Structures are given as C-alpha cells and as structure tokens.
XYZ file of C-alpha atoms in Angstrom:
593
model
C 127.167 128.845 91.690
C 125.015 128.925 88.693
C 122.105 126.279 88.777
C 119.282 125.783 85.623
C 115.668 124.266 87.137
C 113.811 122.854 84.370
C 109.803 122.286 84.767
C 109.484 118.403 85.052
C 106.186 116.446 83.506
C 103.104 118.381 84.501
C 99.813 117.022 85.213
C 96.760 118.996 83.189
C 93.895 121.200 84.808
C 92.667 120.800 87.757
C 95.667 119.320 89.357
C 97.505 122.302 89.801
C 99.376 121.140 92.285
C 100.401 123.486 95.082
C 103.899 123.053 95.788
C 106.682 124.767 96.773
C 110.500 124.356 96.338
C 113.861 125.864 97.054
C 117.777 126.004 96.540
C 120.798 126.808 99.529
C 124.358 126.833 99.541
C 126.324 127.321 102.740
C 129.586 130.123 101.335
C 128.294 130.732 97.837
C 126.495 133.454 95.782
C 123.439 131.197 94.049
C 121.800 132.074 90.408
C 118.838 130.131 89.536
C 117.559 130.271 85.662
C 114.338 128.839 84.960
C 112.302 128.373 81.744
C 108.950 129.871 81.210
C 106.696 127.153 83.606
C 103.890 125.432 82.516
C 100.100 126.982 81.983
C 98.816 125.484 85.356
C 101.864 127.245 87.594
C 102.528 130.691 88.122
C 104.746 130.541 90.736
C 105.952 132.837 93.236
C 109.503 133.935 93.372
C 111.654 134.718 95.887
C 115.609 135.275 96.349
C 118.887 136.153 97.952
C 122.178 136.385 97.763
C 123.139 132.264 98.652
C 119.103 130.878 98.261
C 116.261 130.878 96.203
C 112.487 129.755 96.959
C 109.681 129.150 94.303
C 105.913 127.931 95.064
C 102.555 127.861 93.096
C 100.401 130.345 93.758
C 96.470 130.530 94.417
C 94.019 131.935 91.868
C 91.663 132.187 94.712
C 93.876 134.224 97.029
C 94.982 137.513 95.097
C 96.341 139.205 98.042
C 98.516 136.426 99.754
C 98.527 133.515 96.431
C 101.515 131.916 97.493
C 103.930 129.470 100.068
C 106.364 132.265 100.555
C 106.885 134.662 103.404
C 109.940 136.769 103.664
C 110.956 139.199 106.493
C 112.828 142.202 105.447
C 112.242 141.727 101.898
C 114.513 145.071 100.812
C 117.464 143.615 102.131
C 120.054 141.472 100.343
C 119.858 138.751 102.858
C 116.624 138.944 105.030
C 117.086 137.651 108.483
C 114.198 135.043 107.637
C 112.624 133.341 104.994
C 109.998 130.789 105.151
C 108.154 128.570 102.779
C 105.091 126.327 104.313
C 102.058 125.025 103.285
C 99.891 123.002 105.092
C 98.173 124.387 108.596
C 98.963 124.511 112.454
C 95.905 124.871 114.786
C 97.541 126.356 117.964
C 98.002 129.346 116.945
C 95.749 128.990 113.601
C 97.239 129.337 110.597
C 97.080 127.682 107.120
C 99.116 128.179 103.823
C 97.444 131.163 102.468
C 97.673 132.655 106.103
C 99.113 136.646 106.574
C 102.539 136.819 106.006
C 103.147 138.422 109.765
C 101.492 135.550 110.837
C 103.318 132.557 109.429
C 106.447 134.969 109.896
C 106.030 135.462 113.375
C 105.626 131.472 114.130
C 108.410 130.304 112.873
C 110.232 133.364 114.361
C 109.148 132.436 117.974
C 108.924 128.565 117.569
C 112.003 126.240 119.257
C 113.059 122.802 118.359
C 111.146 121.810 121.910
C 107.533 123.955 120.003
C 104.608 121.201 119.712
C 103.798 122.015 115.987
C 100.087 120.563 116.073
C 99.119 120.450 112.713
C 100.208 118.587 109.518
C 102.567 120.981 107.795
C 105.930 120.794 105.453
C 108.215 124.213 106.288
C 111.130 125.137 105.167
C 113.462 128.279 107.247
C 116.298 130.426 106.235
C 117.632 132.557 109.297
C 120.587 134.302 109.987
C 120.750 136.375 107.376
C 120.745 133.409 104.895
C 123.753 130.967 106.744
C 121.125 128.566 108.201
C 118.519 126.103 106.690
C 115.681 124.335 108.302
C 113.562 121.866 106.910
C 110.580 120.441 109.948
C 107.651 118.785 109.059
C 104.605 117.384 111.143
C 104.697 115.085 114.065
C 104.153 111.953 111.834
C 105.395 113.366 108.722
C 102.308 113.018 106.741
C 102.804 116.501 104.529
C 105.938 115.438 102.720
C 109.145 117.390 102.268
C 112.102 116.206 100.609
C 115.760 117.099 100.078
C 118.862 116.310 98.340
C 122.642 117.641 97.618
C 123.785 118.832 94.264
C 127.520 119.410 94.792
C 127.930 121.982 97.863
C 124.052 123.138 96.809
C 120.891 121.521 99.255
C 117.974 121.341 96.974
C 114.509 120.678 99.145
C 110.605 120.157 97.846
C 107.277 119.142 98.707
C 107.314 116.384 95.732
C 110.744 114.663 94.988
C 109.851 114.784 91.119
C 111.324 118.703 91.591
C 114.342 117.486 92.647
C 115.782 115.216 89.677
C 118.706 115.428 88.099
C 121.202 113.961 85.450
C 122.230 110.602 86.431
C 120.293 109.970 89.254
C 120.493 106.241 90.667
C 117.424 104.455 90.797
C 116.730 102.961 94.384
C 116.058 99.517 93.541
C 115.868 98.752 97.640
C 112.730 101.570 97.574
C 111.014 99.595 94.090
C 110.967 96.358 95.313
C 109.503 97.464 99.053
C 106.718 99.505 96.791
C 105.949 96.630 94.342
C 105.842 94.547 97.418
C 104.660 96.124 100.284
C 103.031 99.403 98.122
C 104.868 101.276 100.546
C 108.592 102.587 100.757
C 110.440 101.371 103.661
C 111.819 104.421 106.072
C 112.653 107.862 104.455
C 113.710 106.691 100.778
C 112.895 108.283 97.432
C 112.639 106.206 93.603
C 115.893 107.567 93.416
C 118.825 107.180 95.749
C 120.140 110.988 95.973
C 116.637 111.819 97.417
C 115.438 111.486 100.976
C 112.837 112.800 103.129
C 112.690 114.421 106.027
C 112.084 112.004 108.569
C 108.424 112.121 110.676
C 108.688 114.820 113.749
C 112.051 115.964 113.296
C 113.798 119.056 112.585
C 116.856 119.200 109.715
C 119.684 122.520 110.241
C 122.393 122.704 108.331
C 124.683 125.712 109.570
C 127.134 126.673 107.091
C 129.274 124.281 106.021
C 128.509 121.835 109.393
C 127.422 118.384 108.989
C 123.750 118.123 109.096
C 121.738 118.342 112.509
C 119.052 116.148 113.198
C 116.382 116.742 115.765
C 113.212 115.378 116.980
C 110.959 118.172 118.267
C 108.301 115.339 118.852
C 109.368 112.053 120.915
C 107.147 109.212 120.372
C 108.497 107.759 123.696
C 106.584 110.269 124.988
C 103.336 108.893 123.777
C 101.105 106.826 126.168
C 101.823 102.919 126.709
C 98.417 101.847 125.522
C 97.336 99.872 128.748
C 94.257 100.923 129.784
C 90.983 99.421 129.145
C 88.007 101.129 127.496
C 84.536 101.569 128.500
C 81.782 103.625 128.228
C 83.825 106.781 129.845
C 86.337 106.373 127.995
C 84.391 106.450 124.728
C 82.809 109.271 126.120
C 86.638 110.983 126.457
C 87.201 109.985 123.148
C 84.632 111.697 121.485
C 84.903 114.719 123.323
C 88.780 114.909 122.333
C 87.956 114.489 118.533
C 85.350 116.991 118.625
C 87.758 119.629 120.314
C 89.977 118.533 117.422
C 87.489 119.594 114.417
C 86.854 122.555 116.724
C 90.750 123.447 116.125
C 90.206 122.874 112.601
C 87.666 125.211 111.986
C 89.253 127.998 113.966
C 91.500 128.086 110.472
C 88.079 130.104 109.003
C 88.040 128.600 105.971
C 84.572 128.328 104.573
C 82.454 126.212 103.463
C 84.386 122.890 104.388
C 84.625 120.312 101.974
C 84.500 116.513 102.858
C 85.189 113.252 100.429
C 82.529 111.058 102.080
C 82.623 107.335 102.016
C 80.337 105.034 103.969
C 83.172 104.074 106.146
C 83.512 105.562 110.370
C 86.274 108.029 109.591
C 84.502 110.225 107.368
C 80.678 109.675 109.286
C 82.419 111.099 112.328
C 83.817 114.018 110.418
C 80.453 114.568 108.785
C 78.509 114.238 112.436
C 80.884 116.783 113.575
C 80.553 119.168 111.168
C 76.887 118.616 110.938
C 75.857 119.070 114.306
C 77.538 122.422 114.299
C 75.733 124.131 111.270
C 78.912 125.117 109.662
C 78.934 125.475 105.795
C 80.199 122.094 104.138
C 79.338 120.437 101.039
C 79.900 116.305 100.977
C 80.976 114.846 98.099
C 81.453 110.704 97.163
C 82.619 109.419 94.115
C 80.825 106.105 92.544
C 83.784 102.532 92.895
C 82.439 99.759 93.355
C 83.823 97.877 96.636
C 83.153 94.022 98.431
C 81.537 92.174 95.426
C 81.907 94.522 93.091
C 78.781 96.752 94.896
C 77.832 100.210 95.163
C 78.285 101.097 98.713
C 80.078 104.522 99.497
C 77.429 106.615 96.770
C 74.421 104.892 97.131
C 74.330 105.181 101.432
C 75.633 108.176 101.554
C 73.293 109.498 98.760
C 70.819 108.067 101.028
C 72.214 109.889 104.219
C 72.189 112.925 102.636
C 68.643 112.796 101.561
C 66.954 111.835 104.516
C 69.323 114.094 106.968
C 69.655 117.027 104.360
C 73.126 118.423 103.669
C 74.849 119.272 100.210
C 76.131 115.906 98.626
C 77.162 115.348 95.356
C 78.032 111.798 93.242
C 80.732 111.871 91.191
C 81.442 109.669 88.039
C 84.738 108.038 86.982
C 83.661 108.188 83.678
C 85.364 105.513 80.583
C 87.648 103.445 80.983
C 89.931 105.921 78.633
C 88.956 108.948 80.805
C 89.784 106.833 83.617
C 93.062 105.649 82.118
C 94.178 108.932 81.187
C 93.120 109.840 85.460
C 95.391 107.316 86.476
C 98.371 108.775 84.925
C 98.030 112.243 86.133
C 97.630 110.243 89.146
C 101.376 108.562 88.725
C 102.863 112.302 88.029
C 101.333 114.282 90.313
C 102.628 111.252 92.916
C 106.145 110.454 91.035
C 104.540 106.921 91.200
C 104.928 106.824 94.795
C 102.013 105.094 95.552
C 100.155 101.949 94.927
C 98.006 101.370 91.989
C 94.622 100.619 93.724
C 94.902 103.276 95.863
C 92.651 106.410 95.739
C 91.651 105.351 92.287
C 89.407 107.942 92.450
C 91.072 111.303 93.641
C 91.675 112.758 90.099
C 87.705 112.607 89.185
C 87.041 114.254 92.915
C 89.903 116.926 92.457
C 88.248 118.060 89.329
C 85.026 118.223 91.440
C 86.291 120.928 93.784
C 84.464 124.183 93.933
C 86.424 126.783 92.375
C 86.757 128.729 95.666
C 88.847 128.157 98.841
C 87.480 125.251 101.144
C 88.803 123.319 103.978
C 89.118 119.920 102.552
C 88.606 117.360 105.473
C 90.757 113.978 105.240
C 89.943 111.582 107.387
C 93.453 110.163 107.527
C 94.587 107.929 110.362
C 91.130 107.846 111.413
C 90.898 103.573 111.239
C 94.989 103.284 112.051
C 93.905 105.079 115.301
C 90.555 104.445 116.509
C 90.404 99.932 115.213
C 93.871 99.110 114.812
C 95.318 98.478 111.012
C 95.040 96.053 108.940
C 96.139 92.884 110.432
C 96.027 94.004 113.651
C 92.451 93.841 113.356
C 92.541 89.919 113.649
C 95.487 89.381 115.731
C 95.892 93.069 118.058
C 99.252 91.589 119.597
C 101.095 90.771 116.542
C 105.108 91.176 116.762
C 107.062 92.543 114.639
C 108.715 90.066 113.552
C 105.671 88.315 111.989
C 104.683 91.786 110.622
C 107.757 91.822 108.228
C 106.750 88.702 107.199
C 103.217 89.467 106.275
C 104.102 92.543 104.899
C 107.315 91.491 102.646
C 106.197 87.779 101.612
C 107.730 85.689 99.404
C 105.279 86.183 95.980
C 107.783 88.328 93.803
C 110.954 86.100 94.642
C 110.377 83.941 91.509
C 109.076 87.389 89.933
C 111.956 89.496 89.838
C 115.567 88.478 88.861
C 117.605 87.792 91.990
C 120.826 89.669 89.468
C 118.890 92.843 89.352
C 117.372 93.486 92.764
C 118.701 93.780 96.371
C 117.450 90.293 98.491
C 114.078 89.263 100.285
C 116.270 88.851 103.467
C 117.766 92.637 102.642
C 114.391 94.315 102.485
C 112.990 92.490 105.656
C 116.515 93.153 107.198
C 116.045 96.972 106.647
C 112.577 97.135 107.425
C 113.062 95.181 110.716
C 115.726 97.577 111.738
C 113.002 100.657 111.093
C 110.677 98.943 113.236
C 113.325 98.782 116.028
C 114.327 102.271 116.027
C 110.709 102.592 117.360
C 109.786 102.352 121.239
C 108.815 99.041 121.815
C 105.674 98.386 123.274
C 101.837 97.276 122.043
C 101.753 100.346 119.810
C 105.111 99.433 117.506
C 103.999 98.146 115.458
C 101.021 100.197 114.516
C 103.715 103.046 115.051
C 105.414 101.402 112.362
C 102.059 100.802 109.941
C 101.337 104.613 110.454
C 104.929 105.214 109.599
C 104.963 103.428 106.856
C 101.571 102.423 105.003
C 99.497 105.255 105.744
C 102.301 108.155 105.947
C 104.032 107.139 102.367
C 101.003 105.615 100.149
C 97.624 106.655 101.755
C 98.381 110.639 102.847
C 99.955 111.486 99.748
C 96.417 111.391 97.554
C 95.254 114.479 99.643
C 98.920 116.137 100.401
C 100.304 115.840 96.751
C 97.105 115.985 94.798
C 94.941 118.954 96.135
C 94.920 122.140 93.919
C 96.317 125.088 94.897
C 94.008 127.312 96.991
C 92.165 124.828 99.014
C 93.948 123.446 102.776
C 93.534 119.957 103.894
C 93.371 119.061 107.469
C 94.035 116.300 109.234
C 91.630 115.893 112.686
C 92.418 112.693 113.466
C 96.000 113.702 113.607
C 95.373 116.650 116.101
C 98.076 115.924 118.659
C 95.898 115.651 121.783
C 93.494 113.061 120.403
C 96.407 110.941 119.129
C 97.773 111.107 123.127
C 94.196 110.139 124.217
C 93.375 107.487 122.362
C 97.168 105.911 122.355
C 96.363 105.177 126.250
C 94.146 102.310 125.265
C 94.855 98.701 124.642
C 95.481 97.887 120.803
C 92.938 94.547 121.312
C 91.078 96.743 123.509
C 89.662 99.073 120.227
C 89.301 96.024 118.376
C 87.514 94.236 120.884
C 85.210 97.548 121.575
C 84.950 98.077 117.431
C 85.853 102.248 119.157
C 84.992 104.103 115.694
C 81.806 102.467 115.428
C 80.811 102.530 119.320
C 81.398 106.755 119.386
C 79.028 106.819 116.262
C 76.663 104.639 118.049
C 76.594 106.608 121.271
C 76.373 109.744 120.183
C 75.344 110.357 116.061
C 73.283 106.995 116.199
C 71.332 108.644 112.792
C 74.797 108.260 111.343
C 75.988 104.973 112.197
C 72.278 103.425 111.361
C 73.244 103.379 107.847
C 74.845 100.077 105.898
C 78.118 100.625 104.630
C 81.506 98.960 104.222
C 81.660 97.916 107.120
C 78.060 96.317 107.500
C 76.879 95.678 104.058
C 73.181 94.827 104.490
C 72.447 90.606 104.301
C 71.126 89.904 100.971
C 72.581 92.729 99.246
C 73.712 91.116 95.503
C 77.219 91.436 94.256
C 77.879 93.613 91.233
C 79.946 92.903 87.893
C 83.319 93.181 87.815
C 83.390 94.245 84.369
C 83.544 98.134 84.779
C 86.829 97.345 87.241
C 87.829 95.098 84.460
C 87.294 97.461 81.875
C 89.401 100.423 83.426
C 92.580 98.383 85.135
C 92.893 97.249 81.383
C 93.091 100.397 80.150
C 95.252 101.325 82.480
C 97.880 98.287 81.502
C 97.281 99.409 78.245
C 98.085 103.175 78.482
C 101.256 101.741 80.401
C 102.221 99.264 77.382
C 102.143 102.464 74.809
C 104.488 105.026 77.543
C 106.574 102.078 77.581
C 106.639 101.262 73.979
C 107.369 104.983 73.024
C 109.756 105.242 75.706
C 111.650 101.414 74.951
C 110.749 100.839 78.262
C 109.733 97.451 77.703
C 113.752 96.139 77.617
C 114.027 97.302 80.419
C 111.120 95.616 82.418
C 112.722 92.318 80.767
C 115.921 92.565 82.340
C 113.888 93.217 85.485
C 112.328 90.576 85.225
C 112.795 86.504 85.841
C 112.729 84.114 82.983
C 109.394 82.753 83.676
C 107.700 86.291 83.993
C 109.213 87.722 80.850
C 107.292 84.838 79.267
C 103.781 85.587 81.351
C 104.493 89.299 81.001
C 104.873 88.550 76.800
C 101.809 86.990 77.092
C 100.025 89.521 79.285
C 100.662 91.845 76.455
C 98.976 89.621 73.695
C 95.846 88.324 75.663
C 93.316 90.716 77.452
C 92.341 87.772 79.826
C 96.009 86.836 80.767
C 96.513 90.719 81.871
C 94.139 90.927 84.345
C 94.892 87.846 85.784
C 98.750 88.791 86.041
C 98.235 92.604 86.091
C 99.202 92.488 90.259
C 102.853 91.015 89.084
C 103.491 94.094 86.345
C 101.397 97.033 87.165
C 103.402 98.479 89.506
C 107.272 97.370 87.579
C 105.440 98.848 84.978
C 104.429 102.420 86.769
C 108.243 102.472 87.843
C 109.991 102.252 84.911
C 107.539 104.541 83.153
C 108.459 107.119 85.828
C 112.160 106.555 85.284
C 112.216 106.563 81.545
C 110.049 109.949 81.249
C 111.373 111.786 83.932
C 112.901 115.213 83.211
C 116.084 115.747 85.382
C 115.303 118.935 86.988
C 118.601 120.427 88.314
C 121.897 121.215 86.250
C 125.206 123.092 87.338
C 125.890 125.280 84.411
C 128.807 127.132 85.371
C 130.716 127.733 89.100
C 132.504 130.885 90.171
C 134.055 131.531 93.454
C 131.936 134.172 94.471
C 132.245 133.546 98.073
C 128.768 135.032 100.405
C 130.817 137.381 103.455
C-alpha cells in the first residue's frame, strides 16, 4: 500500500508541538511519502516493512531528540517498536528517556502492569504483526486512531489524522458548544476516535480489535469514610510521596505555572520545602470582577518567601487574537474558548532548556469535588446531564442540522452508566469528561518539544487515597485548603481566588472586552476568506442568523451574543481550513510473509 502524509496547519514558534504519529497494516508492505515538514518540526523517522512511525524531535536533547525507540533497528522487521511521550514514575522514565530504557518497559510490561504515570504509547511486536495503542489510567495524554482502508493510522493530536471526505461529528459539536466538552471518546470528525481512559487497544493481524482495561475503576475505593485531622495528615503525606516520584524523573530545574489557587500552592510548598531548582511563573488575566489576583499574590509570595517568579503579559488585543488561534490549531479546536486563555503567552515564556513542567491537573476534581458538586456533593446523574446539557442552544441551532437535546443527554447518560455506580460517578464522569477532554489538553497538546509535564495529582496511589473519602466529606472539610493550612500555613495565608480579600475593588472589563472582540473578529475574516460564513447560516436557527448578522455589524451586540457563536464559529473555521492529511495513492498486492 502506498500512503502520501501531508503536513496539516502548523502553529508558529514556540509551539513546536511535540508529537508523534504512525501508520500499520495487518498483510501489507506500507510506503509512506511525505513533503518537506514545516520549519518548527524535524521529525524523527522510523520504518518497516508493514509500519511507519514519525515524531518531533528535541533541540534540547541531541543525543536521544525524539518519541521513537526501536529494538533491532538492522532488521527488516524489528521485534519491537515503540513510540511514547509523556512519563511513568515506577520505574522513572520520561519521553526523552534512554532508548534501553523505554525499550525494556514496554518489553516487560502486561496488560495487568499499573502504568503510573500520564503517558500516550504506541507498540509494534512480533516482528511487525501486532499493534498496541495504551494510554494512562484516566486518559489524560491523548492518543488517537483511525482506519484508512485495511491501514490503522494513530496520533497524539487527531488534526494528523485527516483525510479526504471526512464526516464532521455533529453529535461531538453540539456536546462542545454546549457542554465545552466532547461526550465519551469522539473526535470533530466521525472516522476519528480515541483511545479510551486506562485501556489497552491490539489489533493482531487481520483480527477484530481487542479492547482491554489494564486499570479497573471498580477497583477504586467507595468513598465512605470520613475525614479528620489523620486523615489530612495521610493525605498530605501521599501527595508529597507523589512529587517525590516526580522528581525521581531528574529533570532540572522544574517549572511551575502558578496561580493563586490550592493546586498549584501545594505543588509550589512541595517543591519549595525541598530546595530543588524551580522557577514559578504566572501570567497577568484578570478573574472575579475583573481583578488581578493570580500575579499580584503570587508576585507577593514570591517576594516575601524568595523563589524565582516571573509575570507574564498577554500583550494587545491583536497579539492576543493572533494567541488564540495558534491556540485552536495546536488543539484542532477541541477545547473551549475561555479556557487556558493564557497558555500560548506562558509557552513562549519557557526557558529554552529542558524542565519538568508541573500541572496541577485534577488537583480541585480530587481534593473539593467539581464544579457543582461543590454545592450539592450528592448530586445524581441524572440531574448532572441536565445541568451540563441545558436547554440554551435549542432555539440556537436548527433542529434540521443537528442530532437532538434528548440524543446528546441520551448518549451522555449512557457514558455515565458504563461507570461503577457509587458517590464517586459522577465525579468519575466530570474527570472523564471536563477535565480529561478540555482542561488537560492545554499542557498535553501545547508544551514544546523538549520539556515533560507531570501530573502529581494523578499519581495512582494518591488518587486511591483520597477516593476513600466522602465526596461531601472534602467539601465539608474545604481538604485542599485544610493540608495548606496544616502544614505550609505561609502558603495558604495569602488572598487568592478562593478568598479574595473584603474590600478589594473590581477591575474594568474593558481589556477582556477588548481581546474576546478581537478574537470574534479574527474569526469573522478566517471565515470570510474561507466562505465559512454560509455555512454557520445553515447551522444556524432563523432567529440567530438574524442576531449573528447583527453581531457582525455592532461591536456591542458581539459581546453580548459572542457565548452563542464563538465556539460554531471555532468549528467551522477548523473544518473549512483543515488539510486532509492521509491519501491512498496507489495499492499493490505486495503481501508481508
């Protein structure tokens, strides 16, 4: 089989994303042609006689720069092959780990192995007749597949696995402009899944598929125990053996995007206390009344306690336009808009040497409850789907067009109840869902080649401690803020987020004003260029083709309607620029013995 990969859209310096990708076919000889790739990717090659693996590689690792590890490399079909990138803490290793290392892992490691990290592999054994796609426990580091013909493509970002045709997943769009997540393992487009949280994927030959889960979230605890001072003390203890198993990847310094919310403090308390290298770095939004909080406290934190911190700027409104769609590429749009706003101005901030970039992901899911949860800890699930899929974009969006309300809820209800039931299914489902497809990918998709995020509030033993307790038990005991009050009080003494200081005044809205229309506007001329805007009409109700008309003549209607378009907007502009990736030029029966 003869396949042509051509580069899709790439995002500009520093976002060199650090990907990696790959091609299979059960019986047949594969060639791969490629055109010369874009100035921020010099990738890594590697082939056989039936598959063929690519990843970017590392300017700041010249003896091992990229994803790829191959055993037997002389050979026409080595007995392994492995791409991975992301890290695993027992034993250590990280993407730009030895290749006898990573090699030797996946070698030894079973469907029953505990993989505690957050990681995205993919495995060819047997001399090239089986593939393997695993990711982490809760499938935060994202790995995605599809089927051209007899061919299984597979990548870290699905806009590397396009091609001619493709069917848009209008089920996925409206759960996004809704919910500003996607509901279970969907892509944009329908040909494109990913691989589902904790499980292992082997395709032998020409067998169906073979779906495993190497972790079993019935195994988790039941969440009834009650919390008090011991058990805070546990707690602590467990997360601090967690950013021990971290830093046993020797990485240094560590790098940490601090906020002045609990997940990051603890991080920064942690890493603190133990002298290690780290520089802190927070960049300037303006939260809660349109104030400074995150960079002016922790500016203040860093002063008075004295560690490396540095404020960064998001710049105009054009800079900051121009941000926000490297932002939608580097993503494929899978995201919502007013999320991570700021991750392109702190990726460009990154010291141009290796660091282990802390993320405190998971850190509020876990230790408060999410969201809702917060106010009512016992919520079903049933009144879950409802708050999270209302009724706002029913007289929105053209009933011809997109699949139902009841549809979506019927879907996502039936994802919630493929989880074990219990206190924690729904927050199961939130970490599943919310933070796994639209709040891990800012760190996962968007980090530059050469640095390795980790994940410690994802370590697999703290997860299993702190799932014992009650849901309304760690809202009740506020648990994030009462193990920075026991034991880094100097850290949880500052205002923040969560306890703005009384009296503080409210800012003006007109910077955020200022930048969300710039970013409607850059949207308005890809569209235009693209004759995207036809399309949004026919998307569209009769009533919101005439607001969205009128959004587009008056500065003061778009932001007041921008939360009905933005996202519609973001999708189609995806869809319309999009460069299918994969082509079958030419098939021979060149059959692999």
């Amino acid at each position: 089989m003869h396949l042509t990969f051509t580069w899709p859209n790439t995002p500009d310096f520093p976002l060199r994303e650090n990907f990696f990708l790959g091609a299979w076919h059960p019986t047949q000889v594969l060639h791969v042609d490629y055109n010369t790739p874009p100035s921020t990717i010099q990738p890594a090659v590697l082939k056989a006689t039936n598959w063929f693996l690519m990843s970017n590689t590392s300017l700041m690792h010249p003896k091992n720069p990229g994803l790829l590890h191959v055993e037997n490399q002389t050979l026409e079909a080595p007995s392994l092959a492995v791409a991975f990138r992301g890290y695993l803490v027992e034993p250590p290793i990280h993407s730009y780990s030895p290749s006898d290392n990573i090699l030797h892992y996946w070698k030894t490691s079973t469907i029953l192995s505990q993989h505690n990290g957050v990681f995205s592999a993919a495995c060819i054994r047997g001399s090239g007749k089986v593939l393997e796609l695993v990711c982490d426990a809760f499938g935060m580091a994202p790995l995605y597949y599809r089927a051209l013909d007899d061919a299984i493509m597979f990548a870290t970002n699905p806009r590397y696995l396009t091609a001619c045709n493709d069917k848009t997943d209008y089920m996925a769009w409206r759960c996004l402009i809704q919910c500003g997540f996607l509901t279970t393992d969907r892509s944009l487009s329908e040909p494109i899944k990913r691989v589902p949280a904790g499980h292992l994927f082997q395709k032998k030959g020409t067998a169906k598929w073979r779906s495993e889960p190497w972790f079993d979230f019935k195994q988790l605890p039941l969440g009834t125990q009650k919390i008090d001072e011991h058990a805070v003390s546990q707690i602590e203890r467990v997360f601090q053996d967690s950013l021990s198993r971290c830093l046993s990847l020797d990485i240094q310094p560590s790098f940490l995007p601090l906020s002045s919310g609990n997940d990051s403090r603890r991080i920064l308390a942690g890493l603190f206390d133990r002298h290690v290298p780290f520089q802190a770095a927070t960049v300037r939004i303006f939260q809660k009344g349109y104030r400074d909080l995150d960079a002016h406290f922790s500016s203040i934190m860093a002063q008075e306690l004295g560690f490396s911190h540095r404020i960064i700027e998001l710049g105009k409104p054009f800079n900051y336009a121009y941000d926000d769609y490297q932002k939608r590429l580097v993503l494929d749009s899978e995201s919502s808009p007013i999320t991570h706003t700021w991750a392109v101005a702190l990726m460009r901030a990154l010291p141009e040497y290796p660091t282990l970039f802390f993320d405190g992901l998971a850190g509020d899911v876990l230790g408060n409850s999410p969201g809702i949860l917060q106010t009512f800890p016992e919520l079903d699930k049933i009144t879950f789907v409802y708050q999270a899929i209302n009724s706002h974009y029913t007289k929105i969006l053209v009933s011809s067009a997109w699949p139902s309300l009841e549809h979506l809820r019927t879907e996502f209800h039936s994802y919630i109840d493929g989880l074990p039931q219990g206190l924690y299914q729904v927050t199961l489902a939130y970490l599943l869902l919310r933070t796994r497809r639209t709040i891990a990918p800012w760190a996962q998709q968007m980090l530059p080649a050469g640095h390795v995020v980790v994940c410690p509030y994802l370590d697999l033993e703290y997860v299993r401690t702190i799932w014992k307790y009650q849901p309304a038990e760690k809202c009740r005991f506020s648990l994030q803020k009462a193990c920075l009050a026991q034991y880094w009080p100097q850290f949880a003494s500052y205002p923040g987020t969560k306890n703005i200081p009384p009296g503080m005044p409210t800012g003006s809205p007109v910077y955020e004003h200022e930048r969300n229309l710039a970013c409607f506007l850059e949207l308005y001329r890809e569209l235009q260029e693209q004759e995207g805007i036809v399309r949004i009409q026919s998307l569209l109700s009769r009533p919101a083709r005439l607001g969205f008309w009128l959004a587009l003549r008056n500065k003061r209607m778009a932001l007041k309607t921008m939360w009905m378009f933005r996202k519609l907007m973001e999708l189609v502009a995806r869809d319309v620029e999009k460069i299918p990736c994969w082509e079958i030029s030419q098939q021979h029966q060149e059959v692999v013995s």
